[in-house]
């Protein structure tokens, strides 16, 4: 199936640990994103990335870092996890159509719980 | 700071009625506007996009855009219980390649 996939679906870990979330898209899209959705359901952009440009939301702590081995993958690494990092993290991708920003397609989400 | 604002609701409508969801945005250079539907525990799903002033219809859904008023709306005709979800409004400027989401409006369609 063509889709945006993420692993793991659930992640429970202790404060201070380092963890990664993987994302893959087979839609042939140029651009991938990471979002954080908090308990109030507010969806906030963390990063957008294509093979030329990384745009970082300035409010994202530098403990968070995206890593892209190739165009179809954008992984999220989180160092020194804190309680406030508990949230659902969504990966998304979008095409670039005719120079205009295209619609985004979301992965199923990773629910991160930091104890 | 670019903002997208929605009434958080909850909004309840009876089955068969028209549900009206509203959204305003602060960034005048925003070019593209989207409505996403998110069921509880699921990921956002794109249901409508609109780029120019006026109405755009797709089945039971109609998106309306008024750039002068910086206002976007979504009408759902003949609402069904399966439409019960949180609806997220999003705006982007093409150069930024990023979406700014509103906080969402929770819709409940009562049988």
Short mmCIF file of N, CA and C in Angstrom, two decimals, chain B residues 2-110:
data_model
loop_
_atom_site.label_atom_id
_atom_site.label_comp_id
_atom_site.label_asym_id
_atom_site.label_seq_id
_atom_site.Cartn_x
_atom_site.Cartn_y
_atom_site.Cartn_z
N UNK B 2 2.44 33.75 12.99
CA UNK B 2 1.32 33.31 12.19
C UNK B 2 0.40 32.48 13.06
N UNK B 3 -0.91 32.79 12.97
CA UNK B 3 -1.88 32.07 13.78
C UNK B 3 -3.08 31.68 12.94
N UNK B 4 -3.63 30.56 13.30
CA UNK B 4 -4.88 30.09 12.74
C UNK B 4 -5.79 29.81 13.92
N UNK B 5 -6.96 30.41 13.92
CA UNK B 5 -7.85 30.28 15.06
C UNK B 5 -9.16 29.62 14.67
N UNK B 6 -9.61 28.73 15.52
CA UNK B 6 -10.89 28.05 15.36
C UNK B 6 -11.61 28.05 16.69
N UNK B 7 -12.93 28.01 16.61
CA UNK B 7 -13.70 27.74 17.83
C UNK B 7 -13.50 26.29 18.21
N UNK B 8 -13.12 26.09 19.47
CA UNK B 8 -12.76 24.72 19.88
C UNK B 8 -13.98 23.82 20.02
N UNK B 9 -15.16 24.47 20.14
CA UNK B 9 -16.37 23.68 20.32
C UNK B 9 -16.50 23.22 21.75
N UNK B 10 -17.14 22.09 22.02
CA UNK B 10 -17.65 21.18 20.99
C UNK B 10 -18.89 21.73 20.28
N UNK B 11 -19.03 21.32 19.05
CA UNK B 11 -20.18 21.69 18.23
C UNK B 11 -21.02 20.44 18.03
N UNK B 12 -22.27 20.55 18.37
CA UNK B 12 -23.18 19.41 18.20
C UNK B 12 -24.28 19.77 17.23
N UNK B 13 -24.55 18.91 16.28
CA UNK B 13 -25.63 19.10 15.32
C UNK B 13 -26.41 17.79 15.20
N UNK B 14 -27.69 17.87 14.91
CA UNK B 14 -28.46 16.63 14.71
C UNK B 14 -28.13 16.02 13.34
N UNK B 15 -28.31 14.74 13.26
CA UNK B 15 -28.11 14.04 12.00
C UNK B 15 -28.96 14.66 10.90
N UNK B 16 -28.34 14.87 9.74
CA UNK B 16 -29.07 15.45 8.62
C UNK B 16 -28.95 16.96 8.52
N UNK B 17 -28.46 17.60 9.55
CA UNK B 17 -28.32 19.05 9.57
C UNK B 17 -27.04 19.48 8.87
N UNK B 18 -26.88 20.80 8.71
CA UNK B 18 -25.64 21.35 8.17
C UNK B 18 -24.73 21.75 9.33
N UNK B 19 -23.51 21.26 9.30
CA UNK B 19 -22.52 21.66 10.29
C UNK B 19 -21.64 22.74 9.66
N UNK B 20 -21.42 23.82 10.39
CA UNK B 20 -20.63 24.94 9.89
C UNK B 20 -19.42 25.16 10.80
N UNK B 21 -18.25 25.03 10.22
CA UNK B 21 -17.01 25.16 10.97
C UNK B 21 -16.25 26.37 10.43
N UNK B 22 -15.73 27.18 11.33
CA UNK B 22 -15.12 28.45 10.93
C UNK B 22 -13.67 28.55 11.36
N UNK B 23 -12.93 29.37 10.63
CA UNK B 23 -11.50 29.49 10.86
C UNK B 23 -11.04 30.87 10.39
N UNK B 24 -10.20 31.54 11.16
CA UNK B 24 -9.58 32.77 10.71
C UNK B 24 -8.07 32.62 10.77
N UNK B 25 -7.37 33.38 9.94
CA UNK B 25 -5.91 33.29 9.92
C UNK B 25 -5.33 34.69 9.93
N UNK B 26 -4.12 34.80 10.46
CA UNK B 26 -3.55 36.13 10.66
C UNK B 26 -2.54 36.52 9.57
N UNK B 27 -1.96 35.52 8.89
CA UNK B 27 -0.89 35.80 7.93
C UNK B 27 -1.50 36.11 6.55
N UNK B 28 -1.41 37.36 6.15
CA UNK B 28 -2.05 37.77 4.90
C UNK B 28 -1.41 37.13 3.66
N UNK B 29 -0.19 36.64 3.77
CA UNK B 29 0.43 36.04 2.60
C UNK B 29 0.08 34.57 2.44
N UNK B 30 -0.73 34.04 3.34
CA UNK B 30 -1.15 32.64 3.22
C UNK B 30 -1.84 32.44 1.88
N UNK B 31 -1.50 31.33 1.22
CA UNK B 31 -1.99 31.08 -0.13
C UNK B 31 -2.90 29.86 -0.21
N UNK B 32 -2.63 28.90 0.65
CA UNK B 32 -3.32 27.61 0.55
C UNK B 32 -3.96 27.29 1.89
N UNK B 33 -5.14 26.68 1.79
CA UNK B 33 -5.91 26.42 3.00
C UNK B 33 -6.47 25.01 2.94
N UNK B 34 -6.47 24.37 4.10
CA UNK B 34 -6.83 22.96 4.13
C UNK B 34 -7.72 22.68 5.32
N UNK B 35 -8.60 21.72 5.13
CA UNK B 35 -9.37 21.17 6.24
C UNK B 35 -9.00 19.70 6.39
N UNK B 36 -8.63 19.36 7.62
CA UNK B 36 -8.31 17.99 7.95
C UNK B 36 -9.33 17.48 8.97
N UNK B 37 -9.63 16.21 8.88
CA UNK B 37 -10.50 15.54 9.84
C UNK B 37 -9.65 14.57 10.66
N UNK B 38 -9.84 14.60 11.97
CA UNK B 38 -9.07 13.69 12.82
C UNK B 38 -10.03 12.97 13.76
N UNK B 39 -10.15 11.67 13.55
CA UNK B 39 -10.90 10.85 14.49
C UNK B 39 -10.04 10.60 15.71
N UNK B 40 -10.69 10.35 16.84
CA UNK B 40 -9.98 10.13 18.09
C UNK B 40 -8.99 8.98 17.97
N UNK B 41 -7.75 9.25 18.31
CA UNK B 41 -6.71 8.22 18.26
C UNK B 41 -6.15 7.95 16.89
N UNK B 42 -6.57 8.74 15.92
CA UNK B 42 -6.10 8.54 14.54
C UNK B 42 -5.32 9.75 14.05
N UNK B 43 -4.78 9.65 12.85
CA UNK B 43 -4.01 10.76 12.29
C UNK B 43 -4.92 11.68 11.49
N UNK B 44 -4.49 12.92 11.29
CA UNK B 44 -5.29 13.85 10.47
C UNK B 44 -5.39 13.36 9.04
N UNK B 45 -6.56 13.55 8.47
CA UNK B 45 -6.85 13.11 7.11
C UNK B 45 -7.35 14.32 6.32
N UNK B 46 -6.72 14.59 5.19
CA UNK B 46 -7.11 15.74 4.38
C UNK B 46 -8.47 15.49 3.75
N UNK B 47 -9.39 16.46 3.92
CA UNK B 47 -10.70 16.32 3.30
C UNK B 47 -10.98 17.41 2.27
N UNK B 48 -10.38 18.59 2.44
CA UNK B 48 -10.63 19.67 1.48
C UNK B 48 -9.40 20.57 1.40
N UNK B 49 -9.14 21.10 0.23
CA UNK B 49 -8.15 22.14 0.06
C UNK B 49 -8.77 23.25 -0.78
N UNK B 50 -8.38 24.47 -0.53
CA UNK B 50 -8.92 25.60 -1.29
C UNK B 50 -7.84 26.66 -1.42
N UNK B 51 -7.74 27.23 -2.62
CA UNK B 51 -6.64 28.14 -2.91
C UNK B 51 -7.11 29.52 -3.35
N UNK B 52 -8.34 29.62 -3.82
CA UNK B 52 -8.81 30.91 -4.33
C UNK B 52 -10.14 31.28 -3.68
N UNK B 53 -10.45 32.55 -3.71
CA UNK B 53 -11.67 33.04 -3.10
C UNK B 53 -12.91 32.35 -3.68
N UNK B 54 -13.89 32.14 -2.82
CA UNK B 54 -15.13 31.55 -3.28
C UNK B 54 -15.39 30.23 -2.61
N UNK B 55 -16.23 29.44 -3.25
CA UNK B 55 -16.64 28.16 -2.72
C UNK B 55 -16.03 27.02 -3.54
N UNK B 56 -15.76 25.94 -2.83
CA UNK B 56 -15.33 24.71 -3.50
C UNK B 56 -16.10 23.56 -2.90
N UNK B 57 -16.77 22.80 -3.75
CA UNK B 57 -17.65 21.73 -3.27
C UNK B 57 -17.07 20.37 -3.62
N UNK B 58 -17.19 19.45 -2.68
CA UNK B 58 -16.78 18.07 -2.92
C UNK B 58 -17.72 17.17 -2.14
N UNK B 59 -18.69 16.63 -2.84
CA UNK B 59 -19.68 15.79 -2.18
C UNK B 59 -20.48 16.59 -1.17
N UNK B 60 -20.51 16.13 0.07
CA UNK B 60 -21.26 16.83 1.11
C UNK B 60 -20.49 17.99 1.72
N UNK B 61 -19.24 18.16 1.32
CA UNK B 61 -18.39 19.19 1.90
C UNK B 61 -18.27 20.40 0.97
N UNK B 62 -18.34 21.59 1.57
CA UNK B 62 -18.09 22.83 0.84
C UNK B 62 -17.12 23.67 1.65
N UNK B 63 -16.01 24.04 1.04
CA UNK B 63 -15.07 24.95 1.67
C UNK B 63 -15.29 26.34 1.09
N UNK B 64 -15.19 27.34 1.94
CA UNK B 64 -15.37 28.72 1.52
C UNK B 64 -14.15 29.52 1.97
N UNK B 65 -13.66 30.37 1.07
CA UNK B 65 -12.49 31.19 1.38
C UNK B 65 -12.77 32.64 1.06
N UNK B 66 -12.44 33.50 2.00
CA UNK B 66 -12.54 34.94 1.80
C UNK B 66 -11.22 35.54 2.25
N UNK B 67 -10.34 35.82 1.30
CA UNK B 67 -9.01 36.30 1.66
C UNK B 67 -9.04 37.72 2.21
N UNK B 68 -9.99 38.52 1.77
CA UNK B 68 -10.09 39.89 2.28
C UNK B 68 -10.40 39.88 3.77
N UNK B 69 -11.24 38.96 4.18
CA UNK B 69 -11.62 38.84 5.59
C UNK B 69 -10.74 37.85 6.32
N UNK B 70 -9.84 37.17 5.61
CA UNK B 70 -8.94 36.17 6.19
C UNK B 70 -9.75 35.11 6.92
N UNK B 71 -10.67 34.56 6.19
CA UNK B 71 -11.67 33.66 6.78
C UNK B 71 -11.85 32.44 5.88
N UNK B 72 -11.89 31.29 6.53
CA UNK B 72 -12.11 30.03 5.83
C UNK B 72 -13.20 29.27 6.59
N UNK B 73 -14.07 28.62 5.86
CA UNK B 73 -15.09 27.84 6.54
C UNK B 73 -15.28 26.50 5.84
N UNK B 74 -15.88 25.59 6.57
CA UNK B 74 -16.22 24.27 6.02
C UNK B 74 -17.66 23.98 6.39
N UNK B 75 -18.46 23.69 5.37
CA UNK B 75 -19.84 23.29 5.58
C UNK B 75 -19.97 21.80 5.29
N UNK B 76 -20.63 21.10 6.18
CA UNK B 76 -20.90 19.68 5.97
C UNK B 76 -22.42 19.53 5.88
N UNK B 77 -22.89 19.19 4.71
CA UNK B 77 -24.34 19.00 4.51
C UNK B 77 -24.74 17.59 4.88
N UNK B 78 -26.02 17.43 5.26
CA UNK B 78 -26.54 16.11 5.60
C UNK B 78 -25.58 15.38 6.54
N UNK B 79 -25.27 16.04 7.65
CA UNK B 79 -24.29 15.49 8.59
C UNK B 79 -24.68 14.09 9.05
N UNK B 80 -23.68 13.25 9.18
CA UNK B 80 -23.85 11.87 9.62
C UNK B 80 -23.08 11.63 10.91
N UNK B 81 -23.52 10.69 11.73
CA UNK B 81 -22.75 10.37 12.96
C UNK B 81 -21.29 10.06 12.65
N UNK B 82 -21.01 9.51 11.48
CA UNK B 82 -19.62 9.20 11.11
C UNK B 82 -18.78 10.45 10.85
N UNK B 83 -19.44 11.60 10.76
CA UNK B 83 -18.70 12.86 10.62
C UNK B 83 -18.18 13.37 11.96
N UNK B 84 -18.59 12.74 13.04
CA UNK B 84 -18.14 13.16 14.37
C UNK B 84 -16.64 12.97 14.48
N UNK B 85 -15.94 14.07 14.69
CA UNK B 85 -14.47 14.07 14.69
C UNK B 85 -14.02 15.48 15.07
N UNK B 86 -12.72 15.66 15.15
CA UNK B 86 -12.15 17.00 15.29
C UNK B 86 -11.72 17.47 13.90
N UNK B 87 -12.10 18.69 13.56
CA UNK B 87 -11.78 19.25 12.26
C UNK B 87 -10.71 20.33 12.44
N UNK B 88 -9.61 20.15 11.74
CA UNK B 88 -8.47 21.04 11.84
C UNK B 88 -8.37 21.91 10.59
N UNK B 89 -8.29 23.20 10.81
CA UNK B 89 -8.06 24.14 9.73
C UNK B 89 -6.56 24.41 9.65
N UNK B 90 -6.03 24.53 8.44
CA UNK B 90 -4.60 24.78 8.28
C UNK B 90 -4.37 25.77 7.15
N UNK B 91 -3.34 26.58 7.30
CA UNK B 91 -2.99 27.57 6.29
C UNK B 91 -1.51 27.49 6.01
N UNK B 92 -1.13 27.78 4.79
CA UNK B 92 0.29 27.79 4.45
C UNK B 92 0.59 28.93 3.50
N UNK B 93 1.84 29.35 3.53
CA UNK B 93 2.36 30.21 2.47
C UNK B 93 3.32 29.35 1.67
N UNK B 94 3.24 29.44 0.37
CA UNK B 94 4.00 28.52 -0.47
C UNK B 94 5.48 28.54 -0.20
N UNK B 95 6.03 29.72 0.09
CA UNK B 95 7.47 29.81 0.27
C UNK B 95 7.91 29.14 1.56
N UNK B 96 7.05 29.13 2.56
CA UNK B 96 7.42 28.57 3.85
C UNK B 96 7.33 27.06 3.86
N UNK B 97 6.52 26.50 2.96
CA UNK B 97 6.33 25.05 2.90
C UNK B 97 5.93 24.45 4.23
N UNK B 98 5.29 25.25 5.03
CA UNK B 98 4.84 24.72 6.31
C UNK B 98 3.38 25.06 6.50
N UNK B 99 2.71 24.16 7.20
CA UNK B 99 1.33 24.40 7.57
C UNK B 99 1.26 24.90 8.99
N UNK B 100 0.38 25.88 9.20
CA UNK B 100 0.04 26.30 10.55
C UNK B 100 -1.38 25.81 10.81
N UNK B 101 -1.53 25.02 11.87
CA UNK B 101 -2.83 24.45 12.18
C UNK B 101 -3.54 25.25 13.26
N UNK B 102 -4.87 25.27 13.16
CA UNK B 102 -5.68 25.72 14.26
C UNK B 102 -5.78 24.63 15.31
N UNK B 103 -6.40 24.97 16.41
CA UNK B 103 -6.49 24.01 17.52
C UNK B 103 -7.59 22.98 17.33
N UNK B 104 -8.39 23.16 16.27
CA UNK B 104 -9.40 22.15 15.94
C UNK B 104 -10.76 22.45 16.58
N UNK B 105 -11.80 22.03 15.87
CA UNK B 105 -13.17 22.10 16.38
C UNK B 105 -13.71 20.69 16.47
N UNK B 106 -14.16 20.33 17.67
CA UNK B 106 -14.72 18.99 17.86
C UNK B 106 -16.19 19.01 17.47
N UNK B 107 -16.54 18.18 16.50
CA UNK B 107 -17.92 18.08 16.00
C UNK B 107 -18.53 16.77 16.44
N UNK B 108 -19.74 16.85 16.97
CA UNK B 108 -20.51 15.66 17.29
C UNK B 108 -21.82 15.72 16.53
N UNK B 109 -22.11 14.70 15.76
CA UNK B 109 -23.38 14.60 15.04
C UNK B 109 -24.24 13.60 15.78
N UNK B 110 -25.36 14.09 16.28
CA UNK B 110 -26.23 13.28 17.12
C UNK B 110 -27.24 12.51 16.29
#
